[in-house]
XYZ file of C-alpha atoms in Angstrom:
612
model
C 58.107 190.436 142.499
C 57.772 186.844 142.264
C 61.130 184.888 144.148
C 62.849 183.298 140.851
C 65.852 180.739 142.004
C 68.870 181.787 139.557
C 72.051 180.112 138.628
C 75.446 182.791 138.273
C 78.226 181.913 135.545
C 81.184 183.792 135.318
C 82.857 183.004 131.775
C 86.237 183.606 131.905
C 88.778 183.568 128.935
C 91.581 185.697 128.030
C 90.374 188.373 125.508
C 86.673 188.253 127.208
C 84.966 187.852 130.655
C 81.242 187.652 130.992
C 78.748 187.756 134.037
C 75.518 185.925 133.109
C 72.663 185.276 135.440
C 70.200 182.894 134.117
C 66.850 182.020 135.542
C 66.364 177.950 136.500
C 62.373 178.633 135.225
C 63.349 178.791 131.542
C 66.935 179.124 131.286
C 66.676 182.687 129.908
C 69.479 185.083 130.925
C 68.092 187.590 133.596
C 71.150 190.064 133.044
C 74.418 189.653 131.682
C 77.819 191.678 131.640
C 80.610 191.650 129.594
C 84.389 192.800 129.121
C 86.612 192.129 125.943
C 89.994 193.291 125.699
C 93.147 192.265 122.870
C 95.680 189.478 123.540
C 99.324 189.909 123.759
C 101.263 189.232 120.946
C 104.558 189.611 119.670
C 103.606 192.468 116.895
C 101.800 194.407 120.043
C 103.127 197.844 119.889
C 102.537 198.711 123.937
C 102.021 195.670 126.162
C 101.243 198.357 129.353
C 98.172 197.096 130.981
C 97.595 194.085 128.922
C 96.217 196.397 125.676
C 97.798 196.582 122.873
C 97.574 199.629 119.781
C 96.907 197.047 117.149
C 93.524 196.178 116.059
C 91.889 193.247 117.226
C 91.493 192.116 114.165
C 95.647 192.404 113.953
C 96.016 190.552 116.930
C 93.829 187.480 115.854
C 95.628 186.424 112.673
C 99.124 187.065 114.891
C 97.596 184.690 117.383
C 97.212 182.321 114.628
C 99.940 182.934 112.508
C 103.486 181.055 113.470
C 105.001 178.051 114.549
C 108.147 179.387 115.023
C 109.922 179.645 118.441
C 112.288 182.096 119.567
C 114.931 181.761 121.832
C 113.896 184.369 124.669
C 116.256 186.279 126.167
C 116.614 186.275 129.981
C 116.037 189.737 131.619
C 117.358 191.121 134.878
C 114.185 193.667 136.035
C 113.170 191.434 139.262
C 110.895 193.141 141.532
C 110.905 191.977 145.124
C 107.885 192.271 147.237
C 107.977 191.175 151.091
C 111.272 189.495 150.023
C 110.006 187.344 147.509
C 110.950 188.251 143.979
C 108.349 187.960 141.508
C 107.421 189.768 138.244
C 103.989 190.250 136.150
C 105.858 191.460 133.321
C 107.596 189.620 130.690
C 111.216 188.911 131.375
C 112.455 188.416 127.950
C 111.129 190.126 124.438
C 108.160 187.804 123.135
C 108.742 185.832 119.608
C 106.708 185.241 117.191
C 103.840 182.815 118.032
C 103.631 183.769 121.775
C 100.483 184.656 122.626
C 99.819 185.826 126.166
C 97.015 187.926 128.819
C 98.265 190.130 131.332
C 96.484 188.185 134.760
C 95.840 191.972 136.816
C 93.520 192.976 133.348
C 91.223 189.833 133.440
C 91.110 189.788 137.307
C 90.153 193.262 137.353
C 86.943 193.336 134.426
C 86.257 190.037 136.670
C 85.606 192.731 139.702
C 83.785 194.888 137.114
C 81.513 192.282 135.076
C 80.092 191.064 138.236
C 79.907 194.432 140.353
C 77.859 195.596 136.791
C 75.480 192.488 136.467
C 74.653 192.856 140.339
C 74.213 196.854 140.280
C 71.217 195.693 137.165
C 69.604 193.086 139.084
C 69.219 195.243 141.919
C 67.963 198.032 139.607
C 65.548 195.307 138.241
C 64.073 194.514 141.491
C 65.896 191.342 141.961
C 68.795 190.967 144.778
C 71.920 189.097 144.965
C 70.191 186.449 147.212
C 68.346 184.916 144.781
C 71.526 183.338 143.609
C 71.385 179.775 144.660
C 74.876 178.779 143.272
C 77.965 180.336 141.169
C 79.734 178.185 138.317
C 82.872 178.625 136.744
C 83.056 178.279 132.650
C 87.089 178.635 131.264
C 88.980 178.530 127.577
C 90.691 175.099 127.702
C 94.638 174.805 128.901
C 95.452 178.406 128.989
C 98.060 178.277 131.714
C 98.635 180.579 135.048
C 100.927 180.863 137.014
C 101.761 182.608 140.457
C 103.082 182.824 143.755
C 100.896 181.629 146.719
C 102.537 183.976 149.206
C 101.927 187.021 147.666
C 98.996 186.230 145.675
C 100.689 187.500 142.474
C 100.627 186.125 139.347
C 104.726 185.818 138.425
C 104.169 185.523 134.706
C 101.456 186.459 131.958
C 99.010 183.616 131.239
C 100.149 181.620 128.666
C 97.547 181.128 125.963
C 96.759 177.795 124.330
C 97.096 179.155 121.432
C 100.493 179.931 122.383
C 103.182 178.315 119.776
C 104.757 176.689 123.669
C 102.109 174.663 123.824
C 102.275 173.162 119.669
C 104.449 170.492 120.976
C 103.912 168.931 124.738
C 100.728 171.032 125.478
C 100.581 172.298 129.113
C 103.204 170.848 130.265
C 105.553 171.719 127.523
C 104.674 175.525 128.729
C 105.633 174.980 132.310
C 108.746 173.602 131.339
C 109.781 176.616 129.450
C 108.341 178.746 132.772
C 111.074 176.903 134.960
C 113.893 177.285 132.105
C 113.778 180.880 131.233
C 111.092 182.458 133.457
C 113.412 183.961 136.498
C 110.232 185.030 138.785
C 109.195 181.496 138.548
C 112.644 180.208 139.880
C 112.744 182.752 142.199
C 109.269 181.915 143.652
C 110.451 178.346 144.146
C 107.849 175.959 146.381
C 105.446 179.061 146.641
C 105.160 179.063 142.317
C 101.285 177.547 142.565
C 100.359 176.542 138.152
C 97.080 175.566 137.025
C 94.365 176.398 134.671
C 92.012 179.737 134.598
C 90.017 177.898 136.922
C 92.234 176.946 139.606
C 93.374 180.363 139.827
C 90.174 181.916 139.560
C 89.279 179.984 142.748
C 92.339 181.119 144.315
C 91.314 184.494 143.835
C 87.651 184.560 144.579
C 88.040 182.147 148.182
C 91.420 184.148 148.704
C 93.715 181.331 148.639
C 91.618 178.749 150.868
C 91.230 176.416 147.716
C 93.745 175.478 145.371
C 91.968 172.646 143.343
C 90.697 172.270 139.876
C 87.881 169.852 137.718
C 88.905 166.681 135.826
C 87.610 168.563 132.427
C 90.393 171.064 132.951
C 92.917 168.381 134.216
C 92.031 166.538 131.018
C 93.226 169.517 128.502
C 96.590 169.653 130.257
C 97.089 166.372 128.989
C 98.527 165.284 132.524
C 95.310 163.757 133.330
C 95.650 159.583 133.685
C 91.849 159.369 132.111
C 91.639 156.156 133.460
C 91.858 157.144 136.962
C 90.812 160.676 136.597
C 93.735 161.532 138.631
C 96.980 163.583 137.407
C 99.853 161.141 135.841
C 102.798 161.867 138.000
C 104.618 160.142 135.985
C 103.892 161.981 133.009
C 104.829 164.815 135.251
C 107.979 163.641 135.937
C 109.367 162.858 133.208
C 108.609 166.546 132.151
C 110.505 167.771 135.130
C 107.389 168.838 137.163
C 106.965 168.540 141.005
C 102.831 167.085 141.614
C 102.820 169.533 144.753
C 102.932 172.353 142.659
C 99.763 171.506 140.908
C 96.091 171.846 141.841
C 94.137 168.939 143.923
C 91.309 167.330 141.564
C 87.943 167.658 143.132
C 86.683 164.122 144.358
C 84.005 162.673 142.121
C 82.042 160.595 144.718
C 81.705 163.418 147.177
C 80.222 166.985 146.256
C 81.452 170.261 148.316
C 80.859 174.214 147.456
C 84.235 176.802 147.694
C 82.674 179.717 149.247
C 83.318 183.189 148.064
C 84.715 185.557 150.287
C 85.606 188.397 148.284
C 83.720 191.102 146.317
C 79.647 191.110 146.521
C 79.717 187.599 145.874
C 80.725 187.402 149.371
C 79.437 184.071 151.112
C 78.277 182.210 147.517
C 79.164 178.849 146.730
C 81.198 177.868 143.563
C 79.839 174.310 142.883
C 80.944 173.821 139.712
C 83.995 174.793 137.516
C 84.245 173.310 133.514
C 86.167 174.051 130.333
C 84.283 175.474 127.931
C 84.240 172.920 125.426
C 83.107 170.370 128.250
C 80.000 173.024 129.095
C 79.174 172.879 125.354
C 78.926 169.261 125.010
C 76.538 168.869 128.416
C 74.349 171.749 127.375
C 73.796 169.487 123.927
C 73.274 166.335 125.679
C 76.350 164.513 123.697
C 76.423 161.393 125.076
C 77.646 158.526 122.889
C 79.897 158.624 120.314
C 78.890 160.009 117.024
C 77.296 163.287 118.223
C 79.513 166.382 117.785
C 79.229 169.634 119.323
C 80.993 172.669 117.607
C 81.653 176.000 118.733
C 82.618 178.278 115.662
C 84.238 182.079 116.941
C 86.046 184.620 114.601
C 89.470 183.389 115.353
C 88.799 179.298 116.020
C 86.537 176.518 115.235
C 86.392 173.588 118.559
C 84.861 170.512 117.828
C 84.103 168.182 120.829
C 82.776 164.523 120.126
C 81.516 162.307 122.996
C 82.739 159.173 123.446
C 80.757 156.623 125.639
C 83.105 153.743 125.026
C 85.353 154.289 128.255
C 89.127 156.369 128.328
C 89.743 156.701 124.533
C 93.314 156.096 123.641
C 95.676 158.477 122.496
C 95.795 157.422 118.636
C 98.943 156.405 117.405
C 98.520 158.204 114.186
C 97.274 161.798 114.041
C 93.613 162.130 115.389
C 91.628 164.369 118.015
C 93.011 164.954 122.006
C 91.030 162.176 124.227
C 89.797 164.660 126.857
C 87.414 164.231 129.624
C 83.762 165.091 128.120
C 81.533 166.057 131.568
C 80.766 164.380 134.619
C 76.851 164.222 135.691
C 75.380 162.752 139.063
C 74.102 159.193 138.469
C 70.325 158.486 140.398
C 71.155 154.640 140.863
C 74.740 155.031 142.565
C 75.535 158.357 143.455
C 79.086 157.650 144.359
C 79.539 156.332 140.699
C 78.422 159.738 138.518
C 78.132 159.114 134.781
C 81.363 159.850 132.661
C 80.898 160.982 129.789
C 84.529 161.458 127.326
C 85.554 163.382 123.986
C 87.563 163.436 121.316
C 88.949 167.280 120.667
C 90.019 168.881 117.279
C 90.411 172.375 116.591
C 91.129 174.979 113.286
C 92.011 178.431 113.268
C 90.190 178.442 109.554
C 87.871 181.516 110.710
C 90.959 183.583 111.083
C 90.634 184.102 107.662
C 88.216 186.996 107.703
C 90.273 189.069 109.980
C 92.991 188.900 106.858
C 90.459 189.832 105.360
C 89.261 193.056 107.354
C 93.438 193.758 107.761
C 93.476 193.751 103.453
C 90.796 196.014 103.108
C 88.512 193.149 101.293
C 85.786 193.643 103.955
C 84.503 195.345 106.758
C 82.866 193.159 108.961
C 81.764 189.282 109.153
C 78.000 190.428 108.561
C 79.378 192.366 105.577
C 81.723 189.264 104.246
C 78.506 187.083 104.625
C 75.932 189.916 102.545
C 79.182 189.397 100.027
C 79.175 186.258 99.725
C 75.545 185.887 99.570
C 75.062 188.307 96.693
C 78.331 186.778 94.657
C 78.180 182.924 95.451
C 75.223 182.205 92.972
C 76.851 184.097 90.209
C 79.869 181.839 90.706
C 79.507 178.379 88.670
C 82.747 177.437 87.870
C 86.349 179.259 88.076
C 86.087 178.693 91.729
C 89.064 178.928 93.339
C 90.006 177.556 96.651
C 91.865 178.969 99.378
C 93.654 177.825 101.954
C 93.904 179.829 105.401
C 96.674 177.985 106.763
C 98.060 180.918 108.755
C 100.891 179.386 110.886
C 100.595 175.955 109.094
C 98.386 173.653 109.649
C 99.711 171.607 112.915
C 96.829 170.076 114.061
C 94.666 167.009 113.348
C 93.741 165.802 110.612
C 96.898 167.587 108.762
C 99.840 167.564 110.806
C 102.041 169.872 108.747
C 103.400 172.775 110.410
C 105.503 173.443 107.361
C 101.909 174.351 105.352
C 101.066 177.873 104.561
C 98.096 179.947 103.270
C 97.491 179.648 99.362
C 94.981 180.257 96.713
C 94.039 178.376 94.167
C 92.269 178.680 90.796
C 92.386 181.809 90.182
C 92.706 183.980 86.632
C 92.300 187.129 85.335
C 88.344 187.007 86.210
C 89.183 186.614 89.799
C 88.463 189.799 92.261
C 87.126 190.407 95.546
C 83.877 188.480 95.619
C 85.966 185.217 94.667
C 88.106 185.666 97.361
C 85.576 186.403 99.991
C 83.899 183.153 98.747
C 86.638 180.916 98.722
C 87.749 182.584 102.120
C 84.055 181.428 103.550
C 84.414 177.895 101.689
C 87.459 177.602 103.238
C 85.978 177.965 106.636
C 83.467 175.607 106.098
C 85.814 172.691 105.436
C 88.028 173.228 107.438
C 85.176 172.624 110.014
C 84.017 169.427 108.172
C 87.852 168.105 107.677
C 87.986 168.119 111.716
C 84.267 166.646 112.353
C 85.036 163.513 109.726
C 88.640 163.673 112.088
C 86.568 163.412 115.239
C 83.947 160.929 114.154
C 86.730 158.843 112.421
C 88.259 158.765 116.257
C 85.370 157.410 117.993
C 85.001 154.872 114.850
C 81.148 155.434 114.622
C 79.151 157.696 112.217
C 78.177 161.076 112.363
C 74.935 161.640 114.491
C 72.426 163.457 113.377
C 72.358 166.595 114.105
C 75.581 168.403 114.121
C 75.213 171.354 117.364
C 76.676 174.668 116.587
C 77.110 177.542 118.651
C 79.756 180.496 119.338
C 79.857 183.984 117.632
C 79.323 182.789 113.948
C 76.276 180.941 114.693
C 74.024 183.685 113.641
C 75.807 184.068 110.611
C 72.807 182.099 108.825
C 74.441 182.448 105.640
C 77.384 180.941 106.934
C 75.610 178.105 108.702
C 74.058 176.995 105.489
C 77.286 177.098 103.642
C 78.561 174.649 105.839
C 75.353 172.372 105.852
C 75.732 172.308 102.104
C 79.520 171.193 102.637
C 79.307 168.714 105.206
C 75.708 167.205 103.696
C 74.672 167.201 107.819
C 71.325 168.514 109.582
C 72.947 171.528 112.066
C 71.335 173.043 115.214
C 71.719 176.201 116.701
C 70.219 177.363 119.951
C 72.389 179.779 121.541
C 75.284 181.504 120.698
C 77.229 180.405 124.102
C 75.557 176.956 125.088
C 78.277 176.229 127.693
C 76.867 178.891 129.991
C 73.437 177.034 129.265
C 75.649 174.152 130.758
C 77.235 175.330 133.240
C 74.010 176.531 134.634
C 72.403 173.214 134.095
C 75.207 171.799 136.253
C 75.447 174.235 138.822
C 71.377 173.405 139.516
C 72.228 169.828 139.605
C 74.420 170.176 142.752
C 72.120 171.982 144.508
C 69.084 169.870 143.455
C 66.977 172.679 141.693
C 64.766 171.673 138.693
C 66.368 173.575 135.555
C 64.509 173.650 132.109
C 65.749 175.773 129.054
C 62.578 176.028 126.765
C 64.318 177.876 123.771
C 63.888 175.878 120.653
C 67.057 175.272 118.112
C 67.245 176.901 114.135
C 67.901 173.689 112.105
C 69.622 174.281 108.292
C 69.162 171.574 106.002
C 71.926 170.790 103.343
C 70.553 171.726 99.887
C 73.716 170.020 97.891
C 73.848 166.959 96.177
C 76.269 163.986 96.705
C 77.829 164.819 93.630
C 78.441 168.757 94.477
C 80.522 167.520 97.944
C 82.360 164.816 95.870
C 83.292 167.306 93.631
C 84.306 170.059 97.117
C 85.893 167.624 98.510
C 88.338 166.831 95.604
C 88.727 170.021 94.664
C 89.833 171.073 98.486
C 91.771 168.172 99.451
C 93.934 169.438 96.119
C 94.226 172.878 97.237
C 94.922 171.298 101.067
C 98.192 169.197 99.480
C 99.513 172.447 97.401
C 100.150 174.268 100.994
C 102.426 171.991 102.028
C 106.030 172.068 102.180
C 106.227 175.880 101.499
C 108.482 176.486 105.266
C 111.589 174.269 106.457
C 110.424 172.766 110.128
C 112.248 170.612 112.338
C 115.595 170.877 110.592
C 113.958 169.813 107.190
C 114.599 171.691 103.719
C 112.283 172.881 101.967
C 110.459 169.816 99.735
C 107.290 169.076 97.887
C 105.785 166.526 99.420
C 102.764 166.925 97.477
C 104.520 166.426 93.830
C 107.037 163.332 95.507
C 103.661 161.625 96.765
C 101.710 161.956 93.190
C 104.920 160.590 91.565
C 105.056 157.342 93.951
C 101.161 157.153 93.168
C 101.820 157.141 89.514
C 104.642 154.227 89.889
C 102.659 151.909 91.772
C 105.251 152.406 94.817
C 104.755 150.388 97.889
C 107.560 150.001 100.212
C 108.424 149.032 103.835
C 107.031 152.915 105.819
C 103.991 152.364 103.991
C 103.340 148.191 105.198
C 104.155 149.016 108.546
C 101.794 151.913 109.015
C 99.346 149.454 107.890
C 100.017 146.834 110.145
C 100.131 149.264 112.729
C 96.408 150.543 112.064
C 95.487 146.593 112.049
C 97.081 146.296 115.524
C 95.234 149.495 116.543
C 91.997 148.514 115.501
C 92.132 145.065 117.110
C 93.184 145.822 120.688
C 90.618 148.716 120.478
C 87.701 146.505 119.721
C 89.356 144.307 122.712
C 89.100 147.133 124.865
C 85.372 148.104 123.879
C 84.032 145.268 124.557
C 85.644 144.145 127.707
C 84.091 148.051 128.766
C 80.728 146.734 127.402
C 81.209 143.634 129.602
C 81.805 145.601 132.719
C 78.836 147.959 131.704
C 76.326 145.065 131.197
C 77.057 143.983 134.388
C 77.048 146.873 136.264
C 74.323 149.113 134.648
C 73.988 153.353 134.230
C 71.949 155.531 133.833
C 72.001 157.934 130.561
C 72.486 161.240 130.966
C 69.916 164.071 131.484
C 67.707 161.938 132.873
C 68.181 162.888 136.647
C 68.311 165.735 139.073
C 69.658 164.876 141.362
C 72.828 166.387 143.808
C 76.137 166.783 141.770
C 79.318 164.673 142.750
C 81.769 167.613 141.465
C 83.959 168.684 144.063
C 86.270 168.083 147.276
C 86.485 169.534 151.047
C 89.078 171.747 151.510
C 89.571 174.044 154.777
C 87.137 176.499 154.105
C 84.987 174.169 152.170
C 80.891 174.287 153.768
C 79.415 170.964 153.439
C 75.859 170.662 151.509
């Protein structure tokens, strides 16, 4: 057989872990192996193991579905292992809205996805040698947490869908570790927290590196995105010590972590990203309009680039500034290209698992053959629903006190208007956060919109939500940020990589009258789920009826003038800002990304570090 140079990602997240090997040639996958297994949530019925007896369908609307936090209860079971006391287990009974992964499940189907993808290459002829590198692909800000004498995790991972992280993201969690987590306490300067990939590096070069990527860094949101370099004061005013966090690899000097457990033994990691980060590179997103979306069963990510410089947390509610990708830059290679994002996420596709749990369908394919056969029959009596399972926290809504509702119905409406207002609802939910991204990079939507994750092939669904959003979408693969990753990973180790496979483009069919008339119709249905839970102290109120009445009377008062000189204000010292970075980029020129191969600048030395 023919000697084929292939690039090894290990996709890691907390209900799935995936082996792929993909050839540099074409960027086809050569083999791939894959795990799933449930999240931990508070309705689990038997946490042993990480599994739980409910469905997973179950567990993804109760990973969704609160914004409530308990008050855990501290626990006295404290195991002690070579005198340092440290647990894997919960300490305290979980409350609604936690959402956690036992660390000893995914670490083991890590063992067993790669031991499997290595047993088929060999049976296919092709050994382990002709991997030329190993990169690391992670769900964003899920955080870990263990003991770097034992090796042990001392708590679950905490997911970021977790209700901890609603308010203070990452760092919010770790503060709740130290204050109610007694293994954590007990483990004391040893306690080691990062992301999946600083731990999975841990793991695979046995404790010899401890350091993570600035994409990661950047979804904690203790990253200073100026400097790329953590914000210690951020940390602490939060009550964290820096020491106990993971060193950011260098971006002017480029190193490998070797791999010295498992067959992987002697391999080079030379790349770690977040997944959302891998998406975005494997699109080539690079200036601000374009929008990358990944679309699962239980969330929808959307990831604009922003080629402006550090975009500014925005004083009203908009997308996360996050660090986009980093790429090697052929005219200065100690100054890589940096590439940012604006982040906004929905838990809209949650819907259909309600669905499956109420006996409405069986399956996404079979909710899409639904709604394919019923949608043309509908032309008016629509009604709208609203899947706002836990509220509806995030940008563009900001109202944790929202919950699901349905509107427009009668005594006409059955299961095929449900199904369809379920998959409308999807849809614009999507194209509410895209608007919210491109509104945050003040620039207009490029053309066209990438898609990819597990809906993608729902074709019916994908032209549903070119009709609503009136945009040209792409699909390639169903998981572009391995594509990514892999495109990376040959970048630091200077191989050619081409991916030939062409994209399915859906047209929007709709007229601008038809959206008008969506849009209306859902941002009505959007203002009738608010106010239905008391949050933060607040009674229950209608918002919705109390802002139509002030509408009606012509009300303008003080709140409302200094919001708007407060958007004036923002606008002005952001177009400051742009074009004092356009200065400094005129003057000191870069290259655009994709354009080069040429060695990547991702990574640091560390003690068992080899040196390309």
């Amino acid at each position: 057989m023919k000697q084929i140079e292939v690039i090894a990602v290990l996709s890691v997240e907390s209900d799935e872990v995936r082996f792929t090997v993909v050839s540099t040639r074409d960027g086809s996958e050569v083999v791939t192996s894959a795990e799933t297994f449930t999240l931990i949530t508070a309705e689990s019925k038997d946490r042993r193991g990480g599994r739980n007896c409910e469905s997973s369908d179950q567990q993804s609307v109760a990973a969704v579905s609160s914004c409530v936090v308990g008050t855990p209860t501290p626990a006295t079971n404290v195991v002690t292992d070579g005198g340092v006391s440290y647990t894997a287990e919960r300490e305290s009974p979980m409350s609604e809205g936690d959402v956690e992964q036992d660390p000893d499940v995914v670490w083991e189907a890590v063992l067993r996805v790669i031991g499997d993808a290595l047993d088929k290459m060999c049976r296919d002829g092709i050994p382990v040698t002709y991997i030329k590198s190993v990169a690391i692909i992670n769900e964003m800000a899920t955080l870990v947490a263990w003991n770097a004498a034992t090796g042990k995790a001392v708590h679950n991972f905490i997911h970021w869908t977790d209700v901890r992280m609603a308010e203070g993201g990452t760092a919010a969690a770790v503060k709740w570790l130290l204050q109610r987590s007694l293994a954590v306490r007990c483990a004391a300067d040893d306690c080691r927290f990062g992301t999946l990939d600083a731990w999975l590096t841990w793991k695979l070069t046995r404790g010899h590196t401890y350091q993570t990527d600035v994409t990661n860094a950047s979804y904690t949101g203790l990253l200073d995105l100026a400097t790329l370099s953590w914000d210690f004061d951020a940390m602490r005013s939060h009550g964290l010590a820096p020491a106990a966090w993971p060193a950011i690899r260098r971006l002017d000097k480029r190193s490998a972590s070797v791999i010295v457990v498992d067959r992987l033994y002697g391999l080079s990691i030379h790349v770690t990203m977040a997944h959302p980060s891998a998406v975005l590179y494997a699109q080539a997103c690079y200036r601000r309009g374009q929008v990358a979306v990944t679309l699962t069963d239980r969330t929808a990510v959307v990831l604009g680039a922003y080629d402006h410089g550090p975009p500014r947390l925005q004083p009203t509610l908009g997308p996360w500034p996050v660090v986009g990708y980093c790429e090697p830059n052929m005219a200065d290679r100690r100054r890589p290209t940096i590439v940012y994002g604006l982040l906004a996420v929905s838990r809209a596709s949650a819907v259909v698992c309600w669905l499956k749990n109420m006996g409405l369908t069986k399956s996404w394919d079979d909710c899409m053959n639904t709604y394919a056969s019923g949608r043309p029959t509908m032309t008016e009596h629509q009604a709208y629903m609203v899947p706002a399972f836990g509220g509806l926290p995030s940008a563009p809504y900001g109202r944790s006190d929202a919950r699901p509702v349905v509107c427009g119905i009668g005594g006409h409406t059955g299961r095929v208007h449900l199904i369809a207002a379920a998959v409308d609802s999807i849809c614009h939910s999507v194209n509410d956060i895209v608007r919210c991204v491109v509104a945050g990079s003040s620039s207009k939507l490029a053309d066209p919109v990438y898609v990819d994750g597990q809906c993608a092939e729902l074709g019916g669904l994908m032209q549903r939500l070119a009709d609503v959003s009136g945009s040209r979408l792409a699909v390639k693969r169903l998981d572009m940020a391995v594509s990514g990753a892999a495109r990376m990973a040959a970048a630091a180790i200077n191989v050619d990589y081409a991916d030939r496979l062409e994209a399915v483009d859906y047209e929007p069919t709709s007229t601008d009258g038809q959206r008008l008339a969506w849009d209306g119709q859902w941002a009505k249905a959007v203002r009738r789920s608010y106010g239905w839970v008391a949050m933060d102290g607040r009674e229950l109120d209608d918002r919705y009826a109390k802002a139509h009445a002030d509408k009606q009377a012509g009300y303008f008062g003080i709140s409302q003038l200094a919001n708007l000189l407060r958007r004036v204000g923002f606008w002005y010292n952001r177009k400051v800002y742009d074009l004092l970075y356009a200065l400094r980029n005129y003057l000191t020129p870069n290259t655009p990304p994709h354009n080069v191969n040429t060695d990547s600048s991702l990574g640091t030395h560390d003690t068992t570090s080899c040196k390309m």
